Amino acid sequence: MSDLAYERKEVILRVADLSLAINGRKVLRDINFEVKDIVRPGCTQGQVLALLGPSGIGKTQLLRMLAGLQRPSTGTVTVTDKAIPVHPGMIGMVTQSYTLFGWRTVLGNLMTAARQAGLPTREAREKSLDLLRQFHLEPCRHLYPAQLSGGQRQRVAIAQQVLSGGHYLLMDEPFSGLDMLEEENVCKLIVGVSCADDLNTIIVVTHDVRAAATVADTILMLGQVRSADGKLLPGATICEKYDLIERNLAWHEQITTRPEFYDLMRELRAKFVSLAGP
Ligand SMILES: Nc1ncnc2c1ncn2[C@@H]1O[C@H](COP(=O)(O)OP(=O)(O)OP(=O)(O)O)[C@@H](O)[C@H]1O
Ligand SMILES: [Mg+2]
């Protein structure tokens, strides 16, 4: 049980009966979950959901459907309790390749995102500079993407999506290729962005079990399941949900020093291993 008071209120994102087949091969099946607005008295609390699963299982495809960039074979993705169907541009996505405009500087990339979100030039510049400070990118402001390290490029890509407006942010493998310190920084950034507004909702796809457990309030595990007679069903689905709030593992400083955190990591690893070799 959580020792922090909270309530789950309106639906922010709902995924219903989603499935995807590519070239006649079922990749994902029966995906159902919802993210609700978490309300905590006295603080601004966003939502962070982590999606774990073996390589090639369909995590990127699922994110693309959540962002409206890939049409599902069946099912729907809707936002808010008014069930508005998702459409491209509504939900920001930081891809595995951190897409930036190569011919624009770091500041130029951020200002373009802010201008596209409708901010006038002066405000776009101020907000971009503010985020550059927050993301420790000020020294890089006049550099071009090709002149950045992987970690720096990734922070620019996150800042760009934050500026693009909206409350939703999908991140595909945000921890890959980062050193320990950079990983900690990105974890802090994710928590910081999620807590900037009650409605902010971040979905992180990762193989990094430790980072997922550090930032998320909920973890979903994607994998293939077997039918009652032991046959492997085609397509992956959500085979486990971990509520870190109820386990009292969300929103605490220094969470990684608690023994329960390591119990959870062991549990996640065991599940992951059981999925990795069907
Ligand atoms: N454009 C495509 N054409 C055909 N098959 C594809 C295409 N994109 C993805 N797939 C297939 O869909 C499945 C899911 O791919 P996806 O990229 O979503 O996996 P993933 O879980 O994100 O893997 P990783 O952890 O390695 O990034 C894979 O079997 C892949 O081969
Ligand atoms: Mg992927």
PDB file of C-alpha atoms and ligand atoms in Angstrom:
ATOM      1  CA  MET A   1       0.000   0.000   0.000  1.00  0.00           C
ATOM      2  CA  SER A   2       1.199   3.501  -0.824  1.00  0.00           C
ATOM      3  CA  ASP A   3       1.910   5.716   2.164  1.00  0.00           C
ATOM      4  CA  LEU A   4       1.168   8.764  -0.017  1.00  0.00           C
ATOM      5  CA  ALA A   5      -2.392   9.980  -0.577  1.00  0.00           C
ATOM      6  CA  TYR A   6      -3.532   9.932  -4.217  1.00  0.00           C
ATOM      7  CA  GLU A   7      -6.551   9.360  -6.423  1.00  0.00           C
ATOM      8  CA  ARG A   8      -6.924   8.296 -10.016  1.00  0.00           C
ATOM      9  CA  LYS A   9      -9.447  10.574 -11.727  1.00  0.00           C
ATOM     10  CA  GLU A  10     -10.391  11.139 -15.386  1.00  0.00           C
ATOM     11  CA  VAL A  11      -9.107   9.075 -18.266  1.00  0.00           C
ATOM     12  CA  ILE A  12      -6.179  10.708 -20.062  1.00  0.00           C
ATOM     13  CA  LEU A  13      -5.464   7.954 -22.577  1.00  0.00           C
ATOM     14  CA  ARG A  14      -7.433   4.825 -23.400  1.00  0.00           C
ATOM     15  CA  VAL A  15      -6.267   1.937 -25.562  1.00  0.00           C
ATOM     16  CA  ALA A  16      -9.011  -0.547 -26.428  1.00  0.00           C
ATOM     17  CA  ASP A  17      -8.725  -3.906 -28.214  1.00  0.00           C
ATOM     18  CA  LEU A  18      -5.706  -2.808 -30.195  1.00  0.00           C
ATOM     19  CA  SER A  19      -4.092  -5.275 -32.555  1.00  0.00           C
ATOM     20  CA  LEU A  20      -1.612  -5.001 -35.392  1.00  0.00           C
ATOM     21  CA  ALA A  21      -0.727  -7.334 -38.218  1.00  0.00           C
ATOM     22  CA  ILE A  22       2.158  -6.541 -40.579  1.00  0.00           C
ATOM     23  CA  ASN A  23       2.157  -8.346 -43.931  1.00  0.00           C
ATOM     24  CA  GLY A  24      -0.399 -10.815 -42.558  1.00  0.00           C
ATOM     25  CA  ARG A  25       1.708 -11.606 -39.456  1.00  0.00           C
ATOM     26  CA  LYS A  26       0.131 -10.750 -36.114  1.00  0.00           C
ATOM     27  CA  VAL A  27       2.539  -8.539 -34.155  1.00  0.00           C
ATOM     28  CA  LEU A  28       0.272  -7.260 -31.371  1.00  0.00           C
ATOM     29  CA  ARG A  29      -3.063  -8.513 -30.039  1.00  0.00           C
ATOM     30  CA  ASP A  30      -5.709  -7.556 -27.446  1.00  0.00           C
ATOM     31  CA  ILE A  31      -3.877  -4.515 -26.088  1.00  0.00           C
ATOM     32  CA  ASN A  32      -6.056  -2.831 -23.482  1.00  0.00           C
ATOM     33  CA  PHE A  33      -4.996  -0.261 -20.919  1.00  0.00           C
ATOM     34  CA  GLU A  34      -5.803   3.216 -19.733  1.00  0.00           C
ATOM     35  CA  VAL A  35      -3.895   6.025 -18.102  1.00  0.00           C
ATOM     36  CA  LYS A  36      -5.862   8.073 -15.605  1.00  0.00           C
ATOM     37  CA  ASP A  37      -5.059  11.482 -14.187  1.00  0.00           C
ATOM     38  CA  ILE A  38      -3.321  10.933 -10.845  1.00  0.00           C
ATOM     39  CA  VAL A  39      -4.203  13.580  -8.308  1.00  0.00           C
ATOM     40  CA  ARG A  40      -2.100  14.067  -5.190  1.00  0.00           C
ATOM     41  CA  PRO A  41      -3.108  16.645  -2.606  1.00  0.00           C
ATOM     42  CA  GLY A  42      -0.634  19.517  -2.376  1.00  0.00           C
ATOM     43  CA  CYS A  43       1.502  18.649  -5.396  1.00  0.00           C
ATOM     44  CA  THR A  44       1.534  18.649  -9.164  1.00  0.00           C
ATOM     45  CA  GLN A  45       1.776  15.037 -10.238  1.00  0.00           C
ATOM     46  CA  GLY A  46       1.914  13.778 -13.811  1.00  0.00           C
ATOM     47  CA  GLN A  47       1.789  10.189 -15.038  1.00  0.00           C
ATOM     48  CA  VAL A  48       4.719   8.025 -16.156  1.00  0.00           C
ATOM     49  CA  LEU A  49       4.094   4.640 -17.703  1.00  0.00           C
ATOM     50  CA  ALA A  50       6.957   2.345 -18.705  1.00  0.00           C
ATOM     51  CA  LEU A  51       6.581  -0.343 -21.366  1.00  0.00           C
ATOM     52  CA  LEU A  52       9.016  -3.241 -21.114  1.00  0.00           C
ATOM     53  CA  GLY A  53       9.420  -6.186 -23.414  1.00  0.00           C
ATOM     54  CA  PRO A  54      11.950  -8.229 -25.394  1.00  0.00           C
ATOM     55  CA  SER A  55      13.518  -6.870 -28.576  1.00  0.00           C
ATOM     56  CA  GLY A  56      11.275  -7.161 -31.645  1.00  0.00           C
ATOM     57  CA  ILE A  57       8.116  -7.773 -29.600  1.00  0.00           C
ATOM     58  CA  GLY A  58       6.302  -4.677 -30.940  1.00  0.00           C
ATOM     59  CA  LYS A  59       7.030  -1.803 -28.531  1.00  0.00           C
ATOM     60  CA  THR A  60       7.928   0.745 -31.207  1.00  0.00           C
ATOM     61  CA  GLN A  61       4.909  -0.272 -33.277  1.00  0.00           C
ATOM     62  CA  LEU A  62       2.688   0.185 -30.233  1.00  0.00           C
ATOM     63  CA  LEU A  63       4.113   3.671 -29.604  1.00  0.00           C
ATOM     64  CA  ARG A  64       3.528   4.567 -33.244  1.00  0.00           C
ATOM     65  CA  MET A  65      -0.129   3.539 -32.894  1.00  0.00           C
ATOM     66  CA  LEU A  66      -0.449   5.527 -29.657  1.00  0.00           C
ATOM     67  CA  ALA A  67       0.866   8.589 -31.509  1.00  0.00           C
ATOM     68  CA  GLY A  68      -1.533   8.047 -34.414  1.00  0.00           C
ATOM     69  CA  LEU A  69       1.408   7.427 -36.786  1.00  0.00           C
ATOM     70  CA  GLN A  70       0.452   3.813 -37.494  1.00  0.00           C
ATOM     71  CA  ARG A  71      -3.083   2.621 -38.124  1.00  0.00           C
ATOM     72  CA  PRO A  72      -3.985  -0.408 -35.968  1.00  0.00           C
ATOM     73  CA  SER A  73      -5.537  -3.489 -37.567  1.00  0.00           C
ATOM     74  CA  THR A  74      -8.274  -3.338 -34.909  1.00  0.00           C
ATOM     75  CA  GLY A  75      -9.076  -1.207 -31.888  1.00  0.00           C
ATOM     76  CA  THR A  76      -8.837   2.427 -30.883  1.00  0.00           C
ATOM     77  CA  VAL A  77      -6.594   4.906 -29.121  1.00  0.00           C
ATOM     78  CA  THR A  78      -8.470   7.829 -27.601  1.00  0.00           C
ATOM     79  CA  VAL A  79      -7.538  10.706 -25.329  1.00  0.00           C
ATOM     80  CA  THR A  80      -9.437  12.375 -22.472  1.00  0.00           C
ATOM     81  CA  ASP A  81     -12.686  11.107 -20.997  1.00  0.00           C
ATOM     82  CA  LYS A  82     -14.411  12.537 -24.082  1.00  0.00           C
ATOM     83  CA  ALA A  83     -12.732   9.688 -26.023  1.00  0.00           C
ATOM     84  CA  ILE A  84     -11.213  11.883 -28.747  1.00  0.00           C
ATOM     85  CA  PRO A  85      -9.491   9.668 -31.349  1.00  0.00           C
ATOM     86  CA  VAL A  86      -5.752  10.286 -31.451  1.00  0.00           C
ATOM     87  CA  HIS A  87      -4.360  11.876 -34.625  1.00  0.00           C
ATOM     88  CA  PRO A  88      -0.798  12.593 -35.782  1.00  0.00           C
ATOM     89  CA  GLY A  89       0.698  15.686 -34.153  1.00  0.00           C
ATOM     90  CA  MET A  90      -1.439  15.380 -31.033  1.00  0.00           C
ATOM     91  CA  ILE A  91       1.123  13.318 -29.139  1.00  0.00           C
ATOM     92  CA  GLY A  92       4.850  14.102 -29.174  1.00  0.00           C
ATOM     93  CA  MET A  93       7.238  11.221 -29.789  1.00  0.00           C
ATOM     94  CA  VAL A  94      10.976  11.081 -29.179  1.00  0.00           C
ATOM     95  CA  THR A  95      12.076   8.331 -31.561  1.00  0.00           C
ATOM     96  CA  GLN A  96      14.968   5.874 -31.246  1.00  0.00           C
ATOM     97  CA  SER A  97      16.915   8.023 -33.736  1.00  0.00           C
ATOM     98  CA  TYR A  98      16.234  11.458 -32.123  1.00  0.00           C
ATOM     99  CA  THR A  99      15.070  13.247 -35.269  1.00  0.00           C
ATOM    100  CA  LEU A 100      16.367  16.818 -35.416  1.00  0.00           C
ATOM    101  CA  PHE A 101      16.812  19.328 -38.252  1.00  0.00           C
ATOM    102  CA  GLY A 102      20.493  18.872 -39.185  1.00  0.00           C
ATOM    103  CA  TRP A 103      20.779  22.311 -40.757  1.00  0.00           C
ATOM    104  CA  ARG A 104      19.498  24.174 -37.691  1.00  0.00           C
ATOM    105  CA  THR A 105      21.408  24.861 -34.478  1.00  0.00           C
ATOM    106  CA  VAL A 106      20.207  23.464 -31.154  1.00  0.00           C
ATOM    107  CA  LEU A 107      18.506  26.777 -30.366  1.00  0.00           C
ATOM    108  CA  GLY A 108      17.107  26.882 -33.906  1.00  0.00           C
ATOM    109  CA  ASN A 109      15.635  23.390 -33.550  1.00  0.00           C
ATOM    110  CA  LEU A 110      13.931  24.307 -30.284  1.00  0.00           C
ATOM    111  CA  MET A 111      12.639  27.627 -31.600  1.00  0.00           C
ATOM    112  CA  THR A 112      11.175  25.909 -34.655  1.00  0.00           C
ATOM    113  CA  ALA A 113       9.257  23.506 -32.389  1.00  0.00           C
ATOM    114  CA  ALA A 114       7.994  26.361 -30.211  1.00  0.00           C
ATOM    115  CA  ARG A 115       6.977  28.462 -33.264  1.00  0.00           C
ATOM    116  CA  GLN A 116       5.159  25.459 -34.753  1.00  0.00           C
ATOM    117  CA  ALA A 117       3.290  25.105 -31.453  1.00  0.00           C
ATOM    118  CA  GLY A 118       2.018  28.663 -32.026  1.00  0.00           C
ATOM    119  CA  LEU A 119       4.294  30.790 -29.841  1.00  0.00           C
ATOM    120  CA  PRO A 120       5.340  34.226 -31.149  1.00  0.00           C
ATOM    121  CA  THR A 121       9.097  34.556 -31.885  1.00  0.00           C
ATOM    122  CA  ARG A 122      10.091  36.322 -28.654  1.00  0.00           C
ATOM    123  CA  GLU A 123       8.258  33.881 -26.424  1.00  0.00           C
ATOM    124  CA  ALA A 124       9.535  30.934 -28.464  1.00  0.00           C
ATOM    125  CA  ARG A 125      13.108  32.158 -27.901  1.00  0.00           C
ATOM    126  CA  GLU A 126      12.597  32.729 -24.174  1.00  0.00           C
ATOM    127  CA  LYS A 127      10.993  29.349 -23.641  1.00  0.00           C
ATOM    128  CA  SER A 128      13.690  27.612 -25.699  1.00  0.00           C
ATOM    129  CA  LEU A 129      16.481  29.308 -23.721  1.00  0.00           C
ATOM    130  CA  ASP A 130      14.737  28.395 -20.499  1.00  0.00           C
ATOM    131  CA  LEU A 131      14.606  24.707 -21.483  1.00  0.00           C
ATOM    132  CA  LEU A 132      18.240  24.783 -22.646  1.00  0.00           C
ATOM    133  CA  ARG A 133      19.205  25.910 -19.139  1.00  0.00           C
ATOM    134  CA  GLN A 134      16.968  23.298 -17.514  1.00  0.00           C
ATOM    135  CA  PHE A 135      18.380  20.506 -19.706  1.00  0.00           C
ATOM    136  CA  HIS A 136      22.031  21.616 -19.208  1.00  0.00           C
ATOM    137  CA  LEU A 137      22.344  22.373 -22.899  1.00  0.00           C
ATOM    138  CA  GLU A 138      23.208  26.071 -22.810  1.00  0.00           C
ATOM    139  CA  PRO A 139      26.825  25.589 -23.950  1.00  0.00           C
ATOM    140  CA  CYS A 140      25.527  23.704 -27.011  1.00  0.00           C
ATOM    141  CA  ARG A 141      22.989  26.284 -28.153  1.00  0.00           C
ATOM    142  CA  HIS A 142      24.909  27.337 -31.297  1.00  0.00           C
ATOM    143  CA  LEU A 143      26.014  23.810 -32.273  1.00  0.00           C
ATOM    144  CA  TYR A 144      24.415  21.696 -35.007  1.00  0.00           C
ATOM    145  CA  PRO A 145      22.985  18.212 -34.253  1.00  0.00           C
ATOM    146  CA  ALA A 146      25.969  16.483 -35.925  1.00  0.00           C
ATOM    147  CA  GLN A 147      28.277  18.232 -33.425  1.00  0.00           C
ATOM    148  CA  LEU A 148      26.463  16.806 -30.371  1.00  0.00           C
ATOM    149  CA  SER A 149      27.051  13.621 -28.389  1.00  0.00           C
ATOM    150  CA  GLY A 150      24.302  10.987 -28.384  1.00  0.00           C
ATOM    151  CA  GLY A 151      23.182  12.048 -24.909  1.00  0.00           C
ATOM    152  CA  GLN A 152      23.101  15.742 -25.828  1.00  0.00           C
ATOM    153  CA  ARG A 153      21.170  15.036 -29.025  1.00  0.00           C
ATOM    154  CA  GLN A 154      18.680  13.065 -27.055  1.00  0.00           C
ATOM    155  CA  ARG A 155      18.144  15.870 -24.540  1.00  0.00           C
ATOM    156  CA  VAL A 156      17.559  18.296 -27.422  1.00  0.00           C
ATOM    157  CA  ALA A 157      15.005  15.858 -28.873  1.00  0.00           C
ATOM    158  CA  ILE A 158      13.191  15.673 -25.520  1.00  0.00           C
ATOM    159  CA  ALA A 159      13.233  19.469 -25.137  1.00  0.00           C
ATOM    160  CA  GLN A 160      11.912  19.770 -28.700  1.00  0.00           C
ATOM    161  CA  GLN A 161       8.925  17.539 -27.892  1.00  0.00           C
ATOM    162  CA  VAL A 162       8.283  19.369 -24.621  1.00  0.00           C
ATOM    163  CA  LEU A 163       8.116  22.615 -26.619  1.00  0.00           C
ATOM    164  CA  SER A 164       5.830  21.096 -29.209  1.00  0.00           C
ATOM    165  CA  GLY A 165       3.101  21.513 -26.640  1.00  0.00           C
ATOM    166  CA  GLY A 166       0.500  19.063 -25.482  1.00  0.00           C
ATOM    167  CA  HIS A 167       0.545  16.943 -22.375  1.00  0.00           C
ATOM    168  CA  TYR A 168       1.608  13.660 -23.944  1.00  0.00           C
ATOM    169  CA  LEU A 169       5.133  12.517 -24.588  1.00  0.00           C
ATOM    170  CA  LEU A 170       6.157   9.107 -25.911  1.00  0.00           C
ATOM    171  CA  MET A 171       9.806   8.128 -25.644  1.00  0.00           C
ATOM    172  CA  ASP A 172      11.316   5.179 -27.471  1.00  0.00           C
ATOM    173  CA  GLU A 173      14.437   3.818 -25.727  1.00  0.00           C
ATOM    174  CA  PRO A 174      15.472   7.101 -24.094  1.00  0.00           C
ATOM    175  CA  PHE A 175      18.259   5.418 -22.086  1.00  0.00           C
ATOM    176  CA  SER A 176      20.097   3.576 -24.838  1.00  0.00           C
ATOM    177  CA  GLY A 177      23.718   4.583 -25.335  1.00  0.00           C
ATOM    178  CA  LEU A 178      23.851   6.758 -22.213  1.00  0.00           C
ATOM    179  CA  ASP A 179      26.440   6.536 -19.456  1.00  0.00           C
ATOM    180  CA  MET A 180      25.286   6.118 -15.830  1.00  0.00           C
ATOM    181  CA  LEU A 181      25.294   9.831 -15.101  1.00  0.00           C
ATOM    182  CA  GLU A 182      23.467  10.733 -18.307  1.00  0.00           C
ATOM    183  CA  GLU A 183      20.904   8.037 -17.551  1.00  0.00           C
ATOM    184  CA  GLU A 184      20.303   9.530 -14.116  1.00  0.00           C
ATOM    185  CA  ASN A 185      19.926  12.958 -15.710  1.00  0.00           C
ATOM    186  CA  VAL A 186      17.394  11.698 -18.245  1.00  0.00           C
ATOM    187  CA  CYS A 187      15.457   9.979 -15.411  1.00  0.00           C
ATOM    188  CA  LYS A 188      15.369  13.311 -13.560  1.00  0.00           C
ATOM    189  CA  LEU A 189      14.277  15.079 -16.737  1.00  0.00           C
ATOM    190  CA  ILE A 190      11.425  12.626 -17.278  1.00  0.00           C
ATOM    191  CA  VAL A 191      10.223  13.039 -13.700  1.00  0.00           C
ATOM    192  CA  GLY A 192      10.660  16.841 -13.981  1.00  0.00           C
ATOM    193  CA  VAL A 193       8.673  17.068 -17.219  1.00  0.00           C
ATOM    194  CA  SER A 194       5.932  14.795 -15.859  1.00  0.00           C
ATOM    195  CA  CYS A 195       5.570  16.914 -12.737  1.00  0.00           C
ATOM    196  CA  ALA A 196       5.389  20.226 -14.633  1.00  0.00           C
ATOM    197  CA  ASP A 197       1.622  19.757 -15.100  1.00  0.00           C
ATOM    198  CA  ASP A 198      -1.006  17.443 -13.591  1.00  0.00           C
ATOM    199  CA  LEU A 199      -2.034  16.267 -17.049  1.00  0.00           C
ATOM    200  CA  ASN A 200       1.474  15.564 -18.336  1.00  0.00           C
ATOM    201  CA  THR A 201       1.702  11.921 -19.311  1.00  0.00           C
ATOM    202  CA  ILE A 202       4.893  10.229 -20.412  1.00  0.00           C
ATOM    203  CA  ILE A 203       5.135   6.741 -21.849  1.00  0.00           C
ATOM    204  CA  VAL A 204       8.653   5.348 -21.916  1.00  0.00           C
ATOM    205  CA  VAL A 205       9.639   2.255 -23.889  1.00  0.00           C
ATOM    206  CA  THR A 206      12.827   0.707 -22.617  1.00  0.00           C
ATOM    207  CA  HIS A 207      14.901  -2.415 -22.025  1.00  0.00           C
ATOM    208  CA  ASP A 208      16.378  -0.755 -18.982  1.00  0.00           C
ATOM    209  CA  VAL A 209      14.502  -2.333 -16.081  1.00  0.00           C
ATOM    210  CA  ARG A 210      16.227  -0.201 -13.429  1.00  0.00           C
ATOM    211  CA  ALA A 211      15.518   3.101 -15.192  1.00  0.00           C
ATOM    212  CA  ALA A 212      11.902   2.050 -15.824  1.00  0.00           C
ATOM    213  CA  ALA A 213      11.375   1.263 -12.137  1.00  0.00           C
ATOM    214  CA  THR A 214      13.013   4.569 -11.183  1.00  0.00           C
ATOM    215  CA  VAL A 215      10.755   6.866 -13.215  1.00  0.00           C
ATOM    216  CA  ALA A 216       7.454   5.025 -13.628  1.00  0.00           C
ATOM    217  CA  ASP A 217       4.302   4.873 -11.540  1.00  0.00           C
ATOM    218  CA  THR A 218       3.134   1.906 -13.635  1.00  0.00           C
ATOM    219  CA  ILE A 219       5.021  -0.689 -15.652  1.00  0.00           C
ATOM    220  CA  LEU A 220       3.442  -2.774 -18.405  1.00  0.00           C
ATOM    221  CA  MET A 221       5.240  -5.871 -19.663  1.00  0.00           C
ATOM    222  CA  LEU A 222       4.669  -6.875 -23.281  1.00  0.00           C
ATOM    223  CA  GLY A 223       5.161 -10.481 -24.287  1.00  0.00           C
ATOM    224  CA  GLN A 224       3.660 -13.517 -25.951  1.00  0.00           C
ATOM    225  CA  VAL A 225       1.306 -15.663 -23.881  1.00  0.00           C
ATOM    226  CA  ARG A 226       0.229 -19.285 -24.179  1.00  0.00           C
ATOM    227  CA  SER A 227      -3.279 -20.643 -24.583  1.00  0.00           C
ATOM    228  CA  ALA A 228      -4.769 -23.044 -22.004  1.00  0.00           C
ATOM    229  CA  ASP A 229      -3.398 -26.002 -24.008  1.00  0.00           C
ATOM    230  CA  GLY A 230       0.126 -24.549 -23.948  1.00  0.00           C
ATOM    231  CA  LYS A 231       0.287 -23.176 -27.524  1.00  0.00           C
ATOM    232  CA  LEU A 232       2.087 -19.868 -28.015  1.00  0.00           C
ATOM    233  CA  LEU A 233      -0.524 -17.361 -29.224  1.00  0.00           C
ATOM    234  CA  PRO A 234       0.484 -15.255 -32.211  1.00  0.00           C
ATOM    235  CA  GLY A 235       1.198 -11.608 -31.418  1.00  0.00           C
ATOM    236  CA  ALA A 236       2.295  -9.980 -28.181  1.00  0.00           C
ATOM    237  CA  THR A 237       0.028  -8.543 -25.550  1.00  0.00           C
ATOM    238  CA  ILE A 238       0.300  -6.975 -22.094  1.00  0.00           C
ATOM    239  CA  CYS A 239       1.108  -9.963 -19.937  1.00  0.00           C
ATOM    240  CA  GLU A 240       1.739  -8.178 -16.640  1.00  0.00           C
ATOM    241  CA  LYS A 241       0.968  -4.843 -15.007  1.00  0.00           C
ATOM    242  CA  TYR A 242       2.995  -3.536 -12.051  1.00  0.00           C
ATOM    243  CA  ASP A 243       1.431  -0.746  -9.999  1.00  0.00           C
ATOM    244  CA  LEU A 244       4.423   0.934  -8.386  1.00  0.00           C
ATOM    245  CA  ILE A 245       2.230   3.360  -6.443  1.00  0.00           C
ATOM    246  CA  GLU A 246       0.458   0.538  -4.644  1.00  0.00           C
ATOM    247  CA  ARG A 247       3.832  -1.101  -3.972  1.00  0.00           C
ATOM    248  CA  ASN A 248       4.918   2.189  -2.419  1.00  0.00           C
ATOM    249  CA  LEU A 249       7.733   2.496  -4.944  1.00  0.00           C
ATOM    250  CA  ALA A 250       6.640   5.615  -6.816  1.00  0.00           C
ATOM    251  CA  TRP A 251       7.443   9.269  -6.096  1.00  0.00           C
ATOM    252  CA  HIS A 252       9.987   8.654  -3.335  1.00  0.00           C
ATOM    253  CA  GLU A 253      13.417  10.278  -3.373  1.00  0.00           C
ATOM    254  CA  GLN A 254      16.241   7.741  -3.178  1.00  0.00           C
ATOM    255  CA  ILE A 255      13.885   4.950  -4.233  1.00  0.00           C
ATOM    256  CA  THR A 256      16.795   2.899  -5.581  1.00  0.00           C
ATOM    257  CA  THR A 257      18.221   2.416  -2.085  1.00  0.00           C
ATOM    258  CA  ARG A 258      15.175   0.505  -0.781  1.00  0.00           C
ATOM    259  CA  PRO A 259      15.171  -3.309  -0.527  1.00  0.00           C
ATOM    260  CA  GLU A 260      11.652  -3.425  -2.086  1.00  0.00           C
ATOM    261  CA  PHE A 261      13.093  -1.753  -5.168  1.00  0.00           C
ATOM    262  CA  TYR A 262      15.513  -4.659  -5.618  1.00  0.00           C
ATOM    263  CA  ASP A 263      12.693  -7.175  -5.033  1.00  0.00           C
ATOM    264  CA  LEU A 264      10.782  -5.511  -7.865  1.00  0.00           C
ATOM    265  CA  MET A 265      13.846  -5.540 -10.123  1.00  0.00           C
ATOM    266  CA  ARG A 266      14.324  -9.256  -9.515  1.00  0.00           C
ATOM    267  CA  GLU A 267      10.637  -9.869 -10.269  1.00  0.00           C
ATOM    268  CA  LEU A 268      10.829  -7.826 -13.488  1.00  0.00           C
ATOM    269  CA  ARG A 269      14.033  -9.549 -14.601  1.00  0.00           C
ATOM    270  CA  ALA A 270      12.559 -13.015 -13.958  1.00  0.00           C
ATOM    271  CA  LYS A 271       9.448 -12.127 -15.964  1.00  0.00           C
ATOM    272  CA  PHE A 272      11.561 -10.613 -18.730  1.00  0.00           C
ATOM    273  CA  VAL A 273      13.736 -13.725 -18.984  1.00  0.00           C
ATOM    274  CA  SER A 274      10.653 -15.955 -19.105  1.00  0.00           C
ATOM    275  CA  LEU A 275       9.383 -13.891 -22.059  1.00  0.00           C
ATOM    276  CA  ALA A 276      12.641 -13.573 -23.936  1.00  0.00           C
ATOM    277  CA  GLY A 277      12.834 -17.217 -24.988  1.00  0.00           C
ATOM    278  CA  PRO A 278       9.384 -18.432 -26.024  1.00  0.00           C
TER     279      PRO A 278
HETATM  280  N1  LIG B   1       8.241  -1.789 -41.567  1.00  0.00           N
HETATM  281  C1  LIG B   1       8.129  -3.045 -41.149  1.00  0.00           C
HETATM  282  N2  LIG B   1       7.834  -4.041 -42.012  1.00  0.00           N
HETATM  283  C2  LIG B   1       7.702  -5.309 -41.591  1.00  0.00           C
HETATM  284  N3  LIG B   1       7.820  -5.696 -40.315  1.00  0.00           N
HETATM  285  C3  LIG B   1       8.111  -4.744 -39.416  1.00  0.00           C
HETATM  286  C4  LIG B   1       8.270  -3.377 -39.756  1.00  0.00           C
HETATM  287  N4  LIG B   1       8.548  -2.664 -38.630  1.00  0.00           N
HETATM  288  C5  LIG B   1       8.558  -3.577 -37.642  1.00  0.00           C
HETATM  289  N5  LIG B   1       8.295  -4.806 -38.109  1.00  0.00           N
HETATM  290  C6  LIG B   1       8.213  -6.037 -37.297  1.00  0.00           C
HETATM  291  O1  LIG B   1       7.335  -5.803 -36.214  1.00  0.00           O
HETATM  292  C7  LIG B   1       7.814  -6.428 -35.057  1.00  0.00           C
HETATM  293  C8  LIG B   1       7.866  -5.424 -33.939  1.00  0.00           C
HETATM  294  O2  LIG B   1       8.849  -4.436 -34.217  1.00  0.00           O
HETATM  295  P1  LIG B   1       9.167  -3.261 -33.209  1.00  0.00           P
HETATM  296  O3  LIG B   1      10.108  -2.338 -33.908  1.00  0.00           O
HETATM  297  O4  LIG B   1       7.904  -2.662 -32.721  1.00  0.00           O
HETATM  298  O5  LIG B   1       9.900  -4.034 -32.015  1.00  0.00           O
HETATM  299  P2  LIG B   1      10.479  -3.446 -30.653  1.00  0.00           P
HETATM  300  O6  LIG B   1       9.795  -4.157 -29.542  1.00  0.00           O
HETATM  301  O7  LIG B   1      10.397  -1.970 -30.660  1.00  0.00           O
HETATM  302  O8  LIG B   1      11.995  -3.932 -30.722  1.00  0.00           O
HETATM  303  P3  LIG B   1      13.330  -3.187 -30.157  1.00  0.00           P
HETATM  304  O9  LIG B   1      13.284  -3.374 -28.667  1.00  0.00           O
HETATM  305  O10 LIG B   1      14.432  -3.994 -30.770  1.00  0.00           O
HETATM  306  O11 LIG B   1      13.302  -1.771 -30.602  1.00  0.00           O
HETATM  307  C9  LIG B   1       9.165  -7.020 -35.404  1.00  0.00           C
HETATM  308  O12 LIG B   1       9.015  -8.406 -35.562  1.00  0.00           O
HETATM  309  C10 LIG B   1       9.553  -6.373 -36.694  1.00  0.00           C
HETATM  310  O13 LIG B   1      10.275  -7.253 -37.513  1.00  0.00           O
HETATM  311 MG    MG B   2      11.786  -0.487 -30.726  1.00  0.00          MG
END
